[in-house]
Structures are given as structure tokens and as C-alpha cells.
């Protein structure tokens, strides 16, 4: 995986920047239009989570020949109920769960590590 | 609040949403749509999202709520210009916007009202 | 044969992989024949040149791996570089620490393999696969304002997605009011197939058209009933003809 871009995520404006840069990268890599939308939407969900739930974090975009990998690392308090947050039935979970579930559905793989130092979410989309 | 174009065709309010709205701006805009519809006593509202090529779960739910609020006020709402990629992502996000009237252009939207 | 009999210098020079050594200050120390061919800079001319001048690319500015390689981190990357004649090439790069006879790390060893061709071939395969999938799920305009897509064989996730995308784009491009999805050619219907179809129908509604599912024969109907699959208000018919008749009646009703 080659790291292409690192964006600091602290406020709402950064969500838009992240979306714009991700859109450019996916265009450059040659993803079909719908997959580009899926990837940018997933980035929107994940960066929103950082801004509204963790406070600050980073978005790291990497690629290799098979596709694009996006890592969202936040410096928040971690999510003690990750399993619960990821379950369906978002009405009880709120926007955090919704965002994670959404990102998971749109991407080909979804990994989450969380602890006292923050949360790291890794998603990947194959180039087709 | 970012500039919002409001057009009136007879008693129908037409509002095109511009690209790249962040959350706070989006909320302000949808509130303004509801206020304007009330102010001008619109019978129907057309929300045009053809300029948006990405609609995430936040905006999706916001649109849903806005439509419900307008419906509660007795106004008919039509959502126009949902791009194929947006339609697919909304469905995949679990937000198929059931019960919300849609049209692919302004002409057919006005016909539905 | 002892070590001293082997001309390692010659092996370095002639190996078919581009290799160069670079000092800590990013100056080229040595460069082999293949490196000269790849970069367009002759072997002896390269010595003393800044490494990004001999062979550089965007990576040099944004994420130069020299520091990490010196620290011993294993570096394997793919990067775009400017090759001989100023052409853009894609290379796989390997970097490891260069250690002097005294055991001191004085720079790095870089090896490059040109993968431009490999990359192009893969891109060609991907685009070929896409075309193949598109050809197998064509969207036909069967009447003014009515499009239809026949689904054949198996409906796996990948094919459904492509079918959905083609269908939606066709609906928007051709301004269709109705979309008939014909499943008479589908091998089996189970709950995951039903899921895909329902999702497609929802997306069709979102772009402003009415979805109709046709090709539901007695067998499929029984399977659906038995599995308790909820088609959630989706209009269904047994033949394409019935579906078309219904679509036209909807148009008449609108007028």
C-alpha cells in the first residue's frame, strides 16, 4: 500500500475537503462512477464521526494496484460498545452507529480497532 | 446560511440544493425551506438535488425529516434529480426514502403536484 | 571458488534489475546498466547526482522513503517515476539500508522493476471484464418511456450491482417512466436474490420511475411464498408482455 494523502480532520470544513480529495483520487484511479460515489460517501460518514464524536483525527488514503484503502484514525475516547454500535436498529444507537454501518455496507472490507487512545477504522474498495 | 435560490411557480416552491453542503449549512437550508413554504403558503415543494453527486446518511435523513415536516403541514413534496449513484448509495445505506415522491426532472415533478 | 574470485562488481552492473545506491544526503553513489536504461542517465554520469534528478517522481516530494529505509524499515512501494525520454512509468521499488564495511549505515540500496506494462494489462483486463458484464445485462427500450432488463443465470452481488447501475443510468438517460426487470432467465430465487431485486426496485423508485418485476412463473411464485419473502409493494407479473401492458396503462392513466 502506498500512502498518497493525509488529511487532518478537526471541523466540518474538513469533511468537505476529505470528500473533494477522495473524489479526485478515485477519479485518477479509474473507479466507475457509482463506486466513486460509494467511496466518497463512506469517507463522508467516517470523517463526520471523527468531527462529531471524537473531536479530531486523521484520514489517510493509500492505494495499490487492487484498490484504495482509507484509514480513519481519531484521538477520541474510543468506543466501548463497538459491537452494539455496529448492530442494526440505528434508532437506539444514533448517528455514530449509522455512520459506521453505512461505511461498512458501501465498502468491500471494514476493520475497526478501538481503545483509550482512539479508534482506527480501515476500509477498502476493490477497483473493478 | 449560504445563499439559497427559491423559485415560485404558482403556489409551488422550487428549491435547488447546491453542491458540497456541510452539516450545519444543510440544517439551516432545510429549516429555511420549511419556513419559506409556510411564509408563502405553498401548496407543494420541489427539492432539486440534481447538483448533488454524493448524499450521505446525514443529508439523507435530513431530507427525510424535511419532507415529513412539510407533509405534516399539509404540503406535497417531490424530490427531483436523484442521480443513479446517489440512488444506489442511499439504498445501500438503508435510506430508501420510502413514501417520498420522486421525479427525474422539474417538468414531471410539477406534473405530480 | 572463494568469494574473492567472484566479480560482484560485474554482477551489480549487469543484473537485469535496475539497482542504485544512494547516500544519506540523497546523492547517487553507484548505478547499474539497467538503472541507466530505466532513467535515461548513463551510469557514470549518474554518480554524484541528486537521486531525484537521476530518477524521480511525485513520491520524492510527498513521501520519500529514504529515512525509513535507513532506519531499517522494509520498503516495497509502487510509484510513478519519470523515466528515459521523460516518459511516465510505473515502478515497483525496493529499498534497504546500505552498510559499509565498517558496519555503518551510509545510505540505501534501491532496486526497481518496471511494472508499467503489467499495470496497463491489468487495467485492460478490468475494462474488458466491465464490458463483458455490461453486454450480459443490456437495458432495452421496449416502448416509449419503458425500459427493460432481462436477468439471466445467477444474480450474484457483483452482477446485481452492475445491472442496477446500468438500469438506473438508462432510466435517467432515456427519461423512462417504467422499468421492467424480467427474471424469467434466473436460475434460482432465494432470499439473497430477492434482497438484490428489492434493493434494485427501491433505487428505481428513487430516480423517479416505476419498477415492475416480470417473469415470475408458478415455481418462483411458490418459492417466494414458501420463503416468506416480502416483495414490499413491488408490482409483479408473470410475463414481460403483461408487464408492458401494465406500463402502457400507467402512461395512459397519467394523461
PDB file of C-alpha atoms in Angstrom, chain C residues 148-247:
ATOM      1  CA  UNK C 148     -36.462  -3.472 -19.662  1.00  0.00           C
ATOM      2  CA  UNK C 149     -33.564  -5.516 -18.406  1.00  0.00           C
ATOM      3  CA  UNK C 150     -33.573  -9.327 -18.746  1.00  0.00           C
ATOM      4  CA  UNK C 151     -31.649 -11.050 -15.999  1.00  0.00           C
ATOM      5  CA  UNK C 152     -30.013 -14.333 -16.945  1.00  0.00           C
ATOM      6  CA  UNK C 153     -28.318 -17.013 -14.969  1.00  0.00           C
ATOM      7  CA  UNK C 154     -27.203 -16.250 -11.472  1.00  0.00           C
ATOM      8  CA  UNK C 155     -27.659 -12.997  -9.665  1.00  0.00           C
ATOM      9  CA  UNK C 156     -24.595 -12.558  -7.520  1.00  0.00           C
ATOM     10  CA  UNK C 157     -23.615  -9.389  -5.770  1.00  0.00           C
ATOM     11  CA  UNK C 158     -21.228  -8.173  -8.446  1.00  0.00           C
ATOM     12  CA  UNK C 159     -23.637  -8.726 -11.338  1.00  0.00           C
ATOM     13  CA  UNK C 160     -26.554  -7.235  -9.470  1.00  0.00           C
ATOM     14  CA  UNK C 161     -24.626  -4.092  -8.780  1.00  0.00           C
ATOM     15  CA  UNK C 162     -23.663  -3.725 -12.407  1.00  0.00           C
ATOM     16  CA  UNK C 163     -27.204  -4.479 -13.559  1.00  0.00           C
ATOM     17  CA  UNK C 164     -28.602  -1.926 -11.128  1.00  0.00           C
ATOM     18  CA  UNK C 165     -26.151   0.726 -12.255  1.00  0.00           C
ATOM     19  CA  UNK C 166     -26.798   0.141 -15.955  1.00  0.00           C
ATOM     20  CA  UNK C 167     -30.530   0.145 -15.388  1.00  0.00           C
ATOM     21  CA  UNK C 168     -30.551   3.370 -13.383  1.00  0.00           C
ATOM     22  CA  UNK C 169     -28.339   5.187 -15.860  1.00  0.00           C
ATOM     23  CA  UNK C 170     -30.532   4.033 -18.727  1.00  0.00           C
ATOM     24  CA  UNK C 171     -33.674   5.215 -16.915  1.00  0.00           C
ATOM     25  CA  UNK C 172     -32.180   8.648 -16.364  1.00  0.00           C
ATOM     26  CA  UNK C 173     -30.620   8.949 -19.843  1.00  0.00           C
ATOM     27  CA  UNK C 174     -33.719   7.790 -21.705  1.00  0.00           C
ATOM     28  CA  UNK C 175     -36.140   9.521 -19.303  1.00  0.00           C
ATOM     29  CA  UNK C 176     -38.060   6.298 -18.781  1.00  0.00           C
ATOM     30  CA  UNK C 177     -41.118   6.234 -16.550  1.00  0.00           C
ATOM     31  CA  UNK C 178     -41.185   2.487 -16.064  1.00  0.00           C
ATOM     32  CA  UNK C 179     -38.509  -0.167 -15.715  1.00  0.00           C
ATOM     33  CA  UNK C 180     -39.345  -3.816 -16.277  1.00  0.00           C
ATOM     34  CA  UNK C 181     -36.987  -6.257 -14.626  1.00  0.00           C
ATOM     35  CA  UNK C 182     -37.519  -9.665 -16.171  1.00  0.00           C
ATOM     36  CA  UNK C 183     -36.310 -12.621 -14.164  1.00  0.00           C
ATOM     37  CA  UNK C 184     -37.571 -15.498 -16.319  1.00  0.00           C
ATOM     38  CA  UNK C 185     -33.961 -16.347 -17.084  1.00  0.00           C
ATOM     39  CA  UNK C 186     -32.803 -16.601 -13.489  1.00  0.00           C
ATOM     40  CA  UNK C 187     -31.608 -19.989 -12.295  1.00  0.00           C
ATOM     41  CA  UNK C 188     -32.910 -19.924  -8.723  1.00  0.00           C
ATOM     42  CA  UNK C 189     -34.613 -17.442  -6.476  1.00  0.00           C
ATOM     43  CA  UNK C 190     -33.660 -17.355  -2.817  1.00  0.00           C
ATOM     44  CA  UNK C 191     -33.772 -14.706  -0.149  1.00  0.00           C
ATOM     45  CA  UNK C 192     -30.495 -13.090  -1.208  1.00  0.00           C
ATOM     46  CA  UNK C 193     -31.669 -12.808  -4.823  1.00  0.00           C
ATOM     47  CA  UNK C 194     -34.930 -11.331  -3.547  1.00  0.00           C
ATOM     48  CA  UNK C 195     -32.901  -8.856  -1.488  1.00  0.00           C
ATOM     49  CA  UNK C 196     -30.997  -7.733  -4.571  1.00  0.00           C
ATOM     50  CA  UNK C 197     -34.199  -7.332  -6.549  1.00  0.00           C
ATOM     51  CA  UNK C 198     -35.915  -5.336  -3.816  1.00  0.00           C
ATOM     52  CA  UNK C 199     -32.909  -3.059  -3.483  1.00  0.00           C
ATOM     53  CA  UNK C 200     -32.911  -2.517  -7.234  1.00  0.00           C
ATOM     54  CA  UNK C 201     -36.623  -1.683  -7.175  1.00  0.00           C
ATOM     55  CA  UNK C 202     -36.075   0.892  -4.431  1.00  0.00           C
ATOM     56  CA  UNK C 203     -33.287   2.544  -6.358  1.00  0.00           C
ATOM     57  CA  UNK C 204     -35.503   2.653  -9.476  1.00  0.00           C
ATOM     58  CA  UNK C 205     -38.192   4.470  -7.468  1.00  0.00           C
ATOM     59  CA  UNK C 206     -35.631   6.948  -6.203  1.00  0.00           C
ATOM     60  CA  UNK C 207     -34.658   8.019  -9.691  1.00  0.00           C
ATOM     61  CA  UNK C 208     -38.330   8.606 -10.393  1.00  0.00           C
ATOM     62  CA  UNK C 209     -39.506   5.522 -12.290  1.00  0.00           C
ATOM     63  CA  UNK C 210     -41.937   2.728 -11.508  1.00  0.00           C
ATOM     64  CA  UNK C 211     -40.339  -0.714 -11.161  1.00  0.00           C
ATOM     65  CA  UNK C 212     -42.150  -3.817 -12.443  1.00  0.00           C
ATOM     66  CA  UNK C 213     -40.909  -7.350 -11.880  1.00  0.00           C
ATOM     67  CA  UNK C 214     -41.863  -9.871 -14.566  1.00  0.00           C
ATOM     68  CA  UNK C 215     -41.073 -13.493 -15.322  1.00  0.00           C
ATOM     69  CA  UNK C 216     -42.498 -14.802 -12.096  1.00  0.00           C
ATOM     70  CA  UNK C 217     -43.659 -18.272 -13.033  1.00  0.00           C
ATOM     71  CA  UNK C 218     -45.533 -20.702 -10.790  1.00  0.00           C
ATOM     72  CA  UNK C 219     -42.314 -22.194  -9.453  1.00  0.00           C
ATOM     73  CA  UNK C 220     -40.765 -18.903  -8.469  1.00  0.00           C
ATOM     74  CA  UNK C 221     -44.067 -17.684  -7.036  1.00  0.00           C
ATOM     75  CA  UNK C 222     -44.240 -20.744  -4.811  1.00  0.00           C
ATOM     76  CA  UNK C 223     -40.635 -20.319  -3.680  1.00  0.00           C
ATOM     77  CA  UNK C 224     -41.298 -16.712  -2.788  1.00  0.00           C
ATOM     78  CA  UNK C 225     -44.418 -17.632  -0.846  1.00  0.00           C
ATOM     79  CA  UNK C 226     -42.666 -20.500   0.910  1.00  0.00           C
ATOM     80  CA  UNK C 227     -39.655 -18.428   1.921  1.00  0.00           C
ATOM     81  CA  UNK C 228     -41.998 -15.732   3.132  1.00  0.00           C
ATOM     82  CA  UNK C 229     -40.224 -13.118   1.035  1.00  0.00           C
ATOM     83  CA  UNK C 230     -41.915  -9.741   1.232  1.00  0.00           C
ATOM     84  CA  UNK C 231     -41.875  -8.012  -2.098  1.00  0.00           C
ATOM     85  CA  UNK C 232     -42.923  -4.816  -0.395  1.00  0.00           C
ATOM     86  CA  UNK C 233     -45.414  -3.321  -2.801  1.00  0.00           C
ATOM     87  CA  UNK C 234     -43.353  -4.150  -5.851  1.00  0.00           C
ATOM     88  CA  UNK C 235     -45.608  -4.732  -8.845  1.00  0.00           C
ATOM     89  CA  UNK C 236     -45.108  -8.242 -10.227  1.00  0.00           C
ATOM     90  CA  UNK C 237     -46.375 -10.027 -13.359  1.00  0.00           C
ATOM     91  CA  UNK C 238     -45.756 -13.408 -14.869  1.00  0.00           C
ATOM     92  CA  UNK C 239     -44.806 -12.325 -18.387  1.00  0.00           C
ATOM     93  CA  UNK C 240     -42.916  -9.455 -19.957  1.00  0.00           C
ATOM     94  CA  UNK C 241     -45.996  -8.841 -22.144  1.00  0.00           C
ATOM     95  CA  UNK C 242     -48.219  -8.332 -19.105  1.00  0.00           C
ATOM     96  CA  UNK C 243     -45.624  -6.028 -17.629  1.00  0.00           C
ATOM     97  CA  UNK C 244     -45.502  -3.946 -20.796  1.00  0.00           C
ATOM     98  CA  UNK C 245     -49.290  -3.759 -20.986  1.00  0.00           C
ATOM     99  CA  UNK C 246     -49.369  -2.545 -17.397  1.00  0.00           C
ATOM    100  CA  UNK C 247     -46.639   0.036 -18.054  1.00  0.00           C
TER     101      UNK C 247
END
